Amino acid sequence: FLTGLFKAVEATPNAALVYTLAIGKDKLATDAYSDENQFIAECMEEAESVSARKATLLDPTEEDETVRILRRRLFTHIDDDRAGEIVAAYRKLWEDHREHLPAVGAHDMREEAFRDGYPLHPELIQTLKEKTATLINFQRVRGMLRLLARTVQRLWADRPSDAYAVHLHHIDPAAQAIRQEIVTKLGQRAFVPALKADIAAVEGDQPSLAQELDAAHYIGLAPYGSYTARVIFFHTLAFNNDLKGLTRKDLRYALLSPGTDISFIDDAVRRFVQASSYLDDRAGAPLRFSTEANLTQMVRRQEKQVDGGDVRAELNDRIKSIFGGKDFQMVPFPNIPNDIPDDAGDGKPHLAVISYDAVEVSGEATTLPDLVRKLFKRKGAGGDLRNKLNNLVFAAVDALKKEEMKKKMVRRLALEALRDPERRKDLAKHQQDRLDEWYRRSEQELAVAVQQAYRHVFYPSRDRVEGADVDLGHTVVDVQNASANPGDGQRQVVRVLQGINKLRKPDDEPDSPLFIREKTPLKKGVLTTAALRSEYHRNPALPMLVGHDVFVKGIRNGIEAGEFVYRSGDLLCGKGDPWPEIKIDEQSAVMTTAYAKENGIWPPPPPPPPPETGPDEGKDTGTESGGDGGVGEEPGDGGPGSGSGSGQGPQSPPTEKTVIAEAVLKEALAMIWETARSRKFGRISALHLKVFDPGDGFKLLGPAGSIPKSDKTVEINGDYETADGSELSLEFKGTVNDARPVKDFLDPQLRAASDMDVTVSFRIDFTEGLDLAGDEPEKLTERLSKFGTGAVYVAATAKGDA
């Protein structure tokens, strides 16, 4: 039939035979009806041979005609005048960012190509013609029409605001028809895992990496994550391996438009490359996908196998290491008050790092966690009130940062597992090098994550957390400071507390002498150095001191300014004297200069003049004095200026002796009796107690009122502020009986107060003196401490020589 047809056409004037077949350049049919096309092609070839005629092969779409055919087939109308405005806007972008885009050579044909092919971006056409068309299953014009028709349809329906032209990134593999074209028509089924994991998951599947990036970082913007993944993917679809992939500059050119921003493009590329599971991870490789998972995917799989118990144990150890340091005594993960000592230790405050599984704090404005409250308020297993309140800081985890910290720990353990020699040998050399780099970097990333998570700091302060019934304030370490010194968690706590003027380190300047005097019991006139140092441990209104250096500098500054006088044993030091060694003990005291002057302590009396001596005095006569020959004094026997002894010289009058202690009531009284007895006191004439917690002071009204053979005076001083901002200042001095109704009024008021500074003081004057020889002092201790009163300042006085 074909032979007869050929002859008939050849013999007929003005007749020609034209036929088209879906046959590729390799003479093979791969499209629909491929078997039929192949059969007819073979028949035609045989018929031509028989008829001795050769058909003239015509290509209906030359290279320069492809884009015109696409425009005509895809669009019914294109406004070329308006198109010129758009192309001009692209030209300006290319010029403004030329250093970030691929070089174009001496003749830049991009603008001309764009005008001829608008609205099809020249990079789109170039990729489809030079890369996608090399696939054996891709028929150039027909394949382009199938992909672009579906793409234009979606753009026309969705109308994204960034679509000034049709780009390669607008071809969406998440669309079922386009995905089917890629997977089935083009035979790229091997890339299905990469499509699902990295590029475009279909509805119902877990979102791909690109889609997750869009949701996390580009809400309200163009979907830069998906655009990046799509461009890399379509540049991967090429037959020749050298054609697969593109550079970062090429990627910018493909994505840049009046509707996109180059900074967001670079951000999306960075994020995608770091997290992709299927990008080629070989050194120097272009941006292209592989059908096999890369090292990133291996790490993710290993992360799923990490044991939760190992994560907790390793993370706990790492937190302990990060928050250990030289400024605080770190207490890891306390659960009961007994876990945190209530002592001064070596002068460093305690830093309690709360377990991330026990407490997590949400947001910037927070309430006080109940566990932190209990640990701060109580001490020991007996539940006694904590005394050293100003010596304890808490670090707690942020709820939003907690999981990121755990993820970094999981990742480090996964990397460590992959570095096992048996598993490492299965990796390519470039993967081994990258694994080592990631492992080294993971140490710092984990430290940063831990410190960013533990950004909530609770510290002693009268400015309480809203609704709290204990003196704890709250501050937050900002993320930048938390990241500044990876591995040194204490530094961020120190930095934030110094920023709010709460913490003093050894090199810092002390508070002014006036502040020290007015904010401590030193305003009464005199205080032992041990008691004054203890006040800094106790009182949340004072700064916290790291070590004793700042404390000592504060006393010396007070001496130099003429505000303080220091006494330790026989040493007395005031303004103008050489610097003394400041001892912190119960035998050394600081007093205000006014107090020292009022009591004749400062300035010290001038030394007595030396006695007049005769010419023979001092010579050894070898005989005892007798009769009218002399007084018979030996050195130290109470001679002139000795001030003691039984000789004929002047005797020192009896002086009032004072013993001071500050601790929990029972402990403080025991210290008083012990010190008084060691100094050979016979009787105590008066006992003064200052209770820092008004609730504890009210408990003493009953026991103090029942002490026999004594006169009792009660003083209540201070002020408080109500939750509504009302204020009350009070000063009471009177008998125990008169203090009881005052107590009944104040007790509920103070419990409801938002801020208060109230102290209760007792003065007990023993009419016959409290005999230290027997057990009366111990009985008094038992009577007063029956109700477990907390921290007090105690001073006991006795008249007479020690």
XYZ file of N, CA, C and O in Angstrom, residues 234 252 289 407 576:
20
model
N 15.035 20.656 39.315
C 14.910 20.631 37.855
C 16.263 20.766 37.169
O 16.433 20.284 36.050
N 20.608 32.117 42.298
C 20.108 33.473 42.542
C 19.446 34.037 41.283
O 18.386 34.664 41.345
N 20.620 17.128 43.443
C 20.104 16.047 44.277
C 20.685 14.708 43.848
O 21.057 14.506 42.688
N 17.518 18.152 71.608
C 17.844 17.767 70.232
C 19.349 17.851 69.984
O 19.925 16.998 69.307
N 43.113 57.834 109.037
C 44.498 58.285 109.129
C 45.457 57.210 109.578
O 46.672 57.378 109.427
